[in-house]
Short mmCIF file of C-alpha atoms in Angstrom, two decimals:
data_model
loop_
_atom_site.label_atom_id
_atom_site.label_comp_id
_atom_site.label_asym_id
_atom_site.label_seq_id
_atom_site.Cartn_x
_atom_site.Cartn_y
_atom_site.Cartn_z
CA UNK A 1 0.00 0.00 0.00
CA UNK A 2 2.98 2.23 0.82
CA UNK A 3 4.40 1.44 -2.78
CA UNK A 4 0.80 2.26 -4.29
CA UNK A 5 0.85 5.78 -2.83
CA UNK A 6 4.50 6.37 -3.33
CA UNK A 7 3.57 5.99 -7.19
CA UNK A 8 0.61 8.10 -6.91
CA UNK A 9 2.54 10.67 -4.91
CA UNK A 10 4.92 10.62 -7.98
CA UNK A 11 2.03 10.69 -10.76
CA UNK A 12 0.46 13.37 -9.06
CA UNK A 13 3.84 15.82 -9.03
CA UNK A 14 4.45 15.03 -12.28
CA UNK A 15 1.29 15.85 -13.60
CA UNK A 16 1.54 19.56 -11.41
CA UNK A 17 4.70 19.95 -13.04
CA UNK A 18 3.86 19.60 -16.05
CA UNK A 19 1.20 22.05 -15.41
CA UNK A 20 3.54 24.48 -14.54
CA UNK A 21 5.54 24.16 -17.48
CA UNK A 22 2.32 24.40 -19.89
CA UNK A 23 1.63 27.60 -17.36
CA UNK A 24 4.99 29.34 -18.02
CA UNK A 25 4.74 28.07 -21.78
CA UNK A 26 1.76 30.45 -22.18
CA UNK A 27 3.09 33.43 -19.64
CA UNK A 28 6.94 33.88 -21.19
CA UNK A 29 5.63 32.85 -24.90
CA UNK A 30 2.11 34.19 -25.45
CA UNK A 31 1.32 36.90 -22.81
CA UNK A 32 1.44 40.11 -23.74
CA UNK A 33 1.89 41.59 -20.17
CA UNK A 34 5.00 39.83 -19.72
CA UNK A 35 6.04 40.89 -23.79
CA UNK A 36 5.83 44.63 -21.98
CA UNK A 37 9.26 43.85 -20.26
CA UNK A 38 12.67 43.92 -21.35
CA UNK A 39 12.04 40.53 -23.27
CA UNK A 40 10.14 42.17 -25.73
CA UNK A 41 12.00 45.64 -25.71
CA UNK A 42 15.19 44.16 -26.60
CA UNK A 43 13.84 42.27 -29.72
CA UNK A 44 12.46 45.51 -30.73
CA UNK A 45 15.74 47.36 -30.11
CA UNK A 46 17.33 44.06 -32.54
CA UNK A 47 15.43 44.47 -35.40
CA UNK A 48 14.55 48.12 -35.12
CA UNK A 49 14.04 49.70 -38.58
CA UNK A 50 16.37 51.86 -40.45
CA UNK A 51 13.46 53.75 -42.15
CA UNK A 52 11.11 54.76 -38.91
CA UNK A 53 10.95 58.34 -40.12
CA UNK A 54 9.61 57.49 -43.75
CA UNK A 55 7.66 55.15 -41.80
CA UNK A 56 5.69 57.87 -39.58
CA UNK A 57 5.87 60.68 -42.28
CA UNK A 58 4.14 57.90 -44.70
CA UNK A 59 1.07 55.40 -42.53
CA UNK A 60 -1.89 56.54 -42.55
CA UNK A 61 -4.05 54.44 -39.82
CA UNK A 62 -6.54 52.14 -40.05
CA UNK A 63 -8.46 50.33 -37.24
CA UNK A 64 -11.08 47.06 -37.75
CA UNK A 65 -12.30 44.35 -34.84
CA UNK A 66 -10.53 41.16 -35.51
CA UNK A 67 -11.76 37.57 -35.47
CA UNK A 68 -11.48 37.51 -31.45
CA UNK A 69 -13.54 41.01 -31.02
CA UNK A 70 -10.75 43.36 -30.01
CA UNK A 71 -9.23 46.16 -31.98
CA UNK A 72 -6.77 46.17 -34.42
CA UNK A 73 -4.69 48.52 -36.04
CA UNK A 74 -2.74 48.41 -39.70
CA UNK A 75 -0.89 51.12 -42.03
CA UNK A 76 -1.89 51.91 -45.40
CA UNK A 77 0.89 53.39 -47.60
CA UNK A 78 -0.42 54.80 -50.46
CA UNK A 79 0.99 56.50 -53.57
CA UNK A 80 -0.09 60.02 -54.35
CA UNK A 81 -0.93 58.77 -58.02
CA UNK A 82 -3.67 55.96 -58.15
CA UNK A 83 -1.87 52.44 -57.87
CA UNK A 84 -4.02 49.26 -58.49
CA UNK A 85 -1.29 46.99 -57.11
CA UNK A 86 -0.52 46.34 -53.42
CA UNK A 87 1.45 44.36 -51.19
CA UNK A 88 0.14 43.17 -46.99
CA UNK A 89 3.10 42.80 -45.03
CA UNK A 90 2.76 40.90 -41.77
CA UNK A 91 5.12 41.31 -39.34
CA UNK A 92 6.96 38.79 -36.77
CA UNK A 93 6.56 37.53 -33.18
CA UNK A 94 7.07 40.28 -30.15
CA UNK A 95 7.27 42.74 -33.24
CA UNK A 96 5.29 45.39 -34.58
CA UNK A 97 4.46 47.13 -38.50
CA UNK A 98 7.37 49.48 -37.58
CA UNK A 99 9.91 46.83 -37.47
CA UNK A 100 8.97 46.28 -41.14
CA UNK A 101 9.93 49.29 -42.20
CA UNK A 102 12.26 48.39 -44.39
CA UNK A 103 9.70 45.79 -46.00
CA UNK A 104 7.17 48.15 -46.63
CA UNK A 105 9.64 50.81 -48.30
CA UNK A 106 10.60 48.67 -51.06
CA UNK A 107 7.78 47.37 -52.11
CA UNK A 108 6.84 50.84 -51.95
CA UNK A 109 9.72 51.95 -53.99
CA UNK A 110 9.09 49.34 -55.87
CA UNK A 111 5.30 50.77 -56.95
CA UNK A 112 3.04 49.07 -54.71
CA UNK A 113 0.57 50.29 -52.03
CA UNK A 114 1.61 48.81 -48.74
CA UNK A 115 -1.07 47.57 -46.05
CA UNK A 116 0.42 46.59 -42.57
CA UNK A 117 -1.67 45.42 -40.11
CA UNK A 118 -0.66 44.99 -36.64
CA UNK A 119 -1.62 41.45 -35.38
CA UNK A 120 -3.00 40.54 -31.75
CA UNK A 121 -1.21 41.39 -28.94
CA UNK A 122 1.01 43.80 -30.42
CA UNK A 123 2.05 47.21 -31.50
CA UNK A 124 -1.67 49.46 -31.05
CA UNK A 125 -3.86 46.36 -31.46
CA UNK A 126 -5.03 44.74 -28.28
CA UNK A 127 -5.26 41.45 -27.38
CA UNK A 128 -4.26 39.94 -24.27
CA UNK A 129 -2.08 37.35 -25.92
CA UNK A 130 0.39 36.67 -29.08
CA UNK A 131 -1.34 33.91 -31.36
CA UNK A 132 1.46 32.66 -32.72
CA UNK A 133 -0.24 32.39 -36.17
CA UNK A 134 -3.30 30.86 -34.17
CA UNK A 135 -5.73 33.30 -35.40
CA UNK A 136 -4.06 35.85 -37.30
CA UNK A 137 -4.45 34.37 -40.55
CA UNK A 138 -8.25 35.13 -40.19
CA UNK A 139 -7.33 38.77 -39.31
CA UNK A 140 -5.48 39.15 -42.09
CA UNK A 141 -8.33 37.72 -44.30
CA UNK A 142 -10.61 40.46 -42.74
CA UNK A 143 -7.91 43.05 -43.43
CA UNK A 144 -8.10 41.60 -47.18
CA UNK A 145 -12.08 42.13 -47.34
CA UNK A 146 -11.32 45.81 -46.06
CA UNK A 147 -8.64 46.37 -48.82
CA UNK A 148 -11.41 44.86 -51.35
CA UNK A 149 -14.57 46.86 -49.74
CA UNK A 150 -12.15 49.96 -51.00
CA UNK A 151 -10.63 48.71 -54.23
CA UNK A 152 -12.35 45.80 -55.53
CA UNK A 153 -10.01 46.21 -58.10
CA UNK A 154 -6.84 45.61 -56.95
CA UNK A 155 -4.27 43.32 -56.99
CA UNK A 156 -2.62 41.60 -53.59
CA UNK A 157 0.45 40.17 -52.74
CA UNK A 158 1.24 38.44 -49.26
CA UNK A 159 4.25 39.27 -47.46
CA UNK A 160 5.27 38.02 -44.55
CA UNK A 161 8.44 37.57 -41.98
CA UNK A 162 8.84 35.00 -39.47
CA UNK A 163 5.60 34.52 -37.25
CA UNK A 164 4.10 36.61 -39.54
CA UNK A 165 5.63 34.22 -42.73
CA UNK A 166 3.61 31.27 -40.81
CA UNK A 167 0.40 33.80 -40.57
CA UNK A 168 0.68 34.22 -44.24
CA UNK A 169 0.96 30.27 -44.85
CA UNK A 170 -1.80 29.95 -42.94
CA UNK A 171 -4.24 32.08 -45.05
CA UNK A 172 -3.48 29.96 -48.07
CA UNK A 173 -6.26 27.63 -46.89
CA UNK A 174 -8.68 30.13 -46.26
CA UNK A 175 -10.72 30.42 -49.41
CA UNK A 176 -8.02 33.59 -50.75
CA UNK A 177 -10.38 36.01 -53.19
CA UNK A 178 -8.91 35.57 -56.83
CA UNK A 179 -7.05 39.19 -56.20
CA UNK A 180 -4.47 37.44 -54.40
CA UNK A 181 -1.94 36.97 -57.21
CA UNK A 182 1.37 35.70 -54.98
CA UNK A 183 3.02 35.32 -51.52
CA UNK A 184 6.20 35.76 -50.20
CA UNK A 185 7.09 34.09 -46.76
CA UNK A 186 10.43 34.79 -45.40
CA UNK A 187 11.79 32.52 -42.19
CA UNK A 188 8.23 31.19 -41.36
CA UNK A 189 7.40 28.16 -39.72
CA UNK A 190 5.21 25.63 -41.63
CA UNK A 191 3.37 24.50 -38.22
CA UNK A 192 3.29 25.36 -34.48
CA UNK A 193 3.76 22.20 -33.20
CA UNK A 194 7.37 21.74 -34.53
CA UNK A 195 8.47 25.42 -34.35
CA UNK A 196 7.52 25.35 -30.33
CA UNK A 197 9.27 21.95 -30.14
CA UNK A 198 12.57 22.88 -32.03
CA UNK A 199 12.84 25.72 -29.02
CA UNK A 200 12.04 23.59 -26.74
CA UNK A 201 14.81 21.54 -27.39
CA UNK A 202 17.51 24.06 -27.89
CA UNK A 203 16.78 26.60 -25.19
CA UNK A 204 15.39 24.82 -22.29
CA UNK A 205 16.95 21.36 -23.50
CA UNK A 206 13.00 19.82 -23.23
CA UNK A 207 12.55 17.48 -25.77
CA UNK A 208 9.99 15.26 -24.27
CA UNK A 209 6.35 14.88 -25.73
CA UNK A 210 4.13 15.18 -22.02
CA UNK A 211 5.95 18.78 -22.02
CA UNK A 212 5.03 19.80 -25.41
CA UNK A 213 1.45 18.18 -24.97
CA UNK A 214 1.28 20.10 -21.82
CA UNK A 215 1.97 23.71 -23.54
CA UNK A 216 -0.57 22.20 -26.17
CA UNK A 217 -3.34 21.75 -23.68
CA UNK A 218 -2.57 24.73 -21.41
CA UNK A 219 -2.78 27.00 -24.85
CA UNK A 220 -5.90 25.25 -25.73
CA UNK A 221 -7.71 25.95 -22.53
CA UNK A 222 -6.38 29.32 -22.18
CA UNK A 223 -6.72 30.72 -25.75
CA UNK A 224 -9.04 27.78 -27.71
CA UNK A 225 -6.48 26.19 -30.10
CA UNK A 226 -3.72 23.35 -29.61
CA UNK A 227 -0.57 24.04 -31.22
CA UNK A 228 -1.12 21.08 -33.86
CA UNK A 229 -3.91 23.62 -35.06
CA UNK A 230 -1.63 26.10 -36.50
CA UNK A 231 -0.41 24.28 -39.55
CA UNK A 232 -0.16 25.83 -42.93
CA UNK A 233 1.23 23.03 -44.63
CA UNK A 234 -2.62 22.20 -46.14
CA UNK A 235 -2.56 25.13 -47.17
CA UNK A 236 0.82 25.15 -49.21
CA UNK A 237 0.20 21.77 -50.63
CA UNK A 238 -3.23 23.35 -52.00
CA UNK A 239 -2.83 26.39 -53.76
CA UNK A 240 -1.84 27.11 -56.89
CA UNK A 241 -0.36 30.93 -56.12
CA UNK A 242 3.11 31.61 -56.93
CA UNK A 243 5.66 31.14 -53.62
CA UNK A 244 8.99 32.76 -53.30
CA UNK A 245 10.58 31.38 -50.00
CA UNK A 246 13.15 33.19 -48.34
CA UNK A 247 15.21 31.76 -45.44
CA UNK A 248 18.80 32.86 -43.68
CA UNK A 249 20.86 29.90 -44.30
CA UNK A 250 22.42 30.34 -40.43
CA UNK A 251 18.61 31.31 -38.99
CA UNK A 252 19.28 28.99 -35.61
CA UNK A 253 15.55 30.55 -34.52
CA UNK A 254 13.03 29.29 -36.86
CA UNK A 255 15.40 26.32 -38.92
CA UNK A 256 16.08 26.24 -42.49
CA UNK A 257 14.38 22.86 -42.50
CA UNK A 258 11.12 24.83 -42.70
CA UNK A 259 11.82 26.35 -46.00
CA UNK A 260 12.80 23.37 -47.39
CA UNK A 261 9.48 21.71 -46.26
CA UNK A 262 7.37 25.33 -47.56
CA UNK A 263 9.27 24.70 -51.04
CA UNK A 264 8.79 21.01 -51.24
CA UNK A 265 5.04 20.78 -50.44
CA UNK A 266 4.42 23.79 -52.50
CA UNK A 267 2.45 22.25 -56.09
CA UNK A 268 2.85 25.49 -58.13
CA UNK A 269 4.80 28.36 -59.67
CA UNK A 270 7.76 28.45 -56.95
CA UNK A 271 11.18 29.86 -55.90
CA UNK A 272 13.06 29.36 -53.44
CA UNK A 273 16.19 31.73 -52.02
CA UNK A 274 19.14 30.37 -48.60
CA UNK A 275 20.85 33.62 -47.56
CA UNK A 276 24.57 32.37 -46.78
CA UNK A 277 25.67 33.85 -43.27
CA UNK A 278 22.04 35.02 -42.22
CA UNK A 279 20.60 34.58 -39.25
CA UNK A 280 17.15 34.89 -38.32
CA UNK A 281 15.63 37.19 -41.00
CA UNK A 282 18.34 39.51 -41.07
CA UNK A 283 19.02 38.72 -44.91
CA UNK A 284 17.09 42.44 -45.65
CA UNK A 285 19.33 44.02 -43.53
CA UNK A 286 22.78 41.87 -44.06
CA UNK A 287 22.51 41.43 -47.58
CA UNK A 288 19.68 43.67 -48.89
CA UNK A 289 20.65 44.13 -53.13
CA UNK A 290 20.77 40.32 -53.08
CA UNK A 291 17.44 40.22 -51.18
CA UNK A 292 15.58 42.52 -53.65
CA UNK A 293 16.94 41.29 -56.27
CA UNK A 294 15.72 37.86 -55.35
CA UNK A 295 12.45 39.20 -54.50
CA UNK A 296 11.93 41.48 -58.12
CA UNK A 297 13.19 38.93 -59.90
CA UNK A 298 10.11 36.81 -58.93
CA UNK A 299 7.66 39.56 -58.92
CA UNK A 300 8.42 40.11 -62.58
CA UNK A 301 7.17 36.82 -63.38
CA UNK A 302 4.30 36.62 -61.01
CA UNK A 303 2.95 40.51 -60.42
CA UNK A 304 0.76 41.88 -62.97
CA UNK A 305 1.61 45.44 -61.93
CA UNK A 306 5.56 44.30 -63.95
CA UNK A 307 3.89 42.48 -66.86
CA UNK A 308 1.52 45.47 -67.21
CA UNK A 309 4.88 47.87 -67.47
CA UNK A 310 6.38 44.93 -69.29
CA UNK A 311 3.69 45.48 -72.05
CA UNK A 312 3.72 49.12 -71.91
#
């Protein structure tokens, strides 16, 4: 009887810690109080943009309710003369539109309108938490429908870095309007599941399934989705859209093994570009002609804003 409750004893603690961990999974990962702190200021400060003043002097704001019912902000950059042609650019995890500053100027420069939204938990939008892809692919569908309400005319082109690569993946299985003409993801992760066990394995050294099904459960209790949920390889094994993917060949963050997988399920028109010496998307900053050349390059084939200029 002794043995019986020894083993129960041991069940039972393993079980609360495991709790704990699915706890602090949720608090240092998803929360956005704790993404106040120096955490989240210091990824900021990494990636901070070199164009924030063209940034300010250009957004104009826009505000819609998202998929969850809270507020959410994005950045229109539009051209003085009427442009048909534009380009959503979703930004990254603990990030904001600003860090995509650079983003948004070149496709800019480039002739496109520019819409950035802000995604849950971050930058002016509100939201308690950072979905992690979870539901941001259905606010960026409603921040689609808004861009079409305005110009049902116009042509789109998904952008996307890191988290918000993945948010972009995800939309590809969302019923896309016909507008949608390409998509870029740079650095994203093709599901949650594997991105949050790849970290767990190389920064707390946690490679054990009960710990990942533990964040799993604790994020679908707290938030309404398991990590599994957040997959956009469906979605890239479906569509038909051009893909240019985009990865730092030295990213230790989100692995080059998920471009390869993005490229490889991918059915389509497709491209695929490593970044030798890049980390974690810092190929726009490290080794930007190379970068926008890669990136014209495919939008010559693929954007009918360049095949309208091609045919005068």
């Amino acid at each position: 009887m002794g043995t019986v409750k020894i083993v129960l004893w041991i069940i039972v603690a393993l079980l609360v810690i495991l709790l704990i961990i699915g706890e602090v999974f949720c608090q240092v990962s998803m929360s956005r109080r704790f993404k106040k702190g120096i955490i989240y200021k210091m990824r900021n400060r990494i990636y901070e943009s070199q164009d924030v003043e063209w940034f300010q002097a250009h957004n104009k704001e826009k505000t819609l309710t998202s998929s969850r019912g809270v507020k959410l902000v994005g950045y229109l950059f539009e051209h003085e003369e009427e442009v048909k042609d534009w380009v959503i650019c979703v930004h990254g995890y603990s990030s904001q539109a600003l860090n995509m500053a650079n983003y948004i100027k070149g496709f800019y420069n480039l002739g496109y309108n520019v819409l950035a939204p802000e995604l849950m938990g971050m930058g002016k939008s509100e939201g308690e938490y950072v979905a992690m892809a979870g539901y941001d692919a259905d606010d960026v569908m409603l921040f689609i429908d808004e861009l079409l309400q305005e110009h049902p005319d116009c042509t789109i082109g998904l952008m996307g870095a890191s988290m918000g690569a993945a948010t972009v993946m995800n939309t590809l299985d969302k019923g896309l309007p016909e507008n949608v003409e390409f998509f870029i993801e740079d650095s994203g992760y093709t599901n949650l599941w594997d991105q949050v066990r790849y970290q767990m394995k190389t920064i707390y050294h946690l490679d054990y399934l009960p710990v990942i099904l533990a964040a799993s459960h604790t994020v679908k209790r707290k938030y309404g989705y398991h990590l599994k949920d957040v997959n956009g390889e469906p979605g890239l094994s479906k569509t038909s859209l051009p893909g240019l993917v985009l990865h730092g060949a030295d990213d230790d963050f989100v692995p080059p093994f998920f471009a390869e997988r993005a490229y490889g399920l991918l059915n389509g028109p497709k491209e695929i570009k490593y970044f030798k010496g890049c980390r974690h998307i810092r190929a726009e900053h490290q080794v930007r002609d190379e970068y926008w050349k890669s990136v014209t390059d495919f939008l010559k084939k693929y954007s009918s804003k360049f095949k309208r200029e091609a045919k005068g």
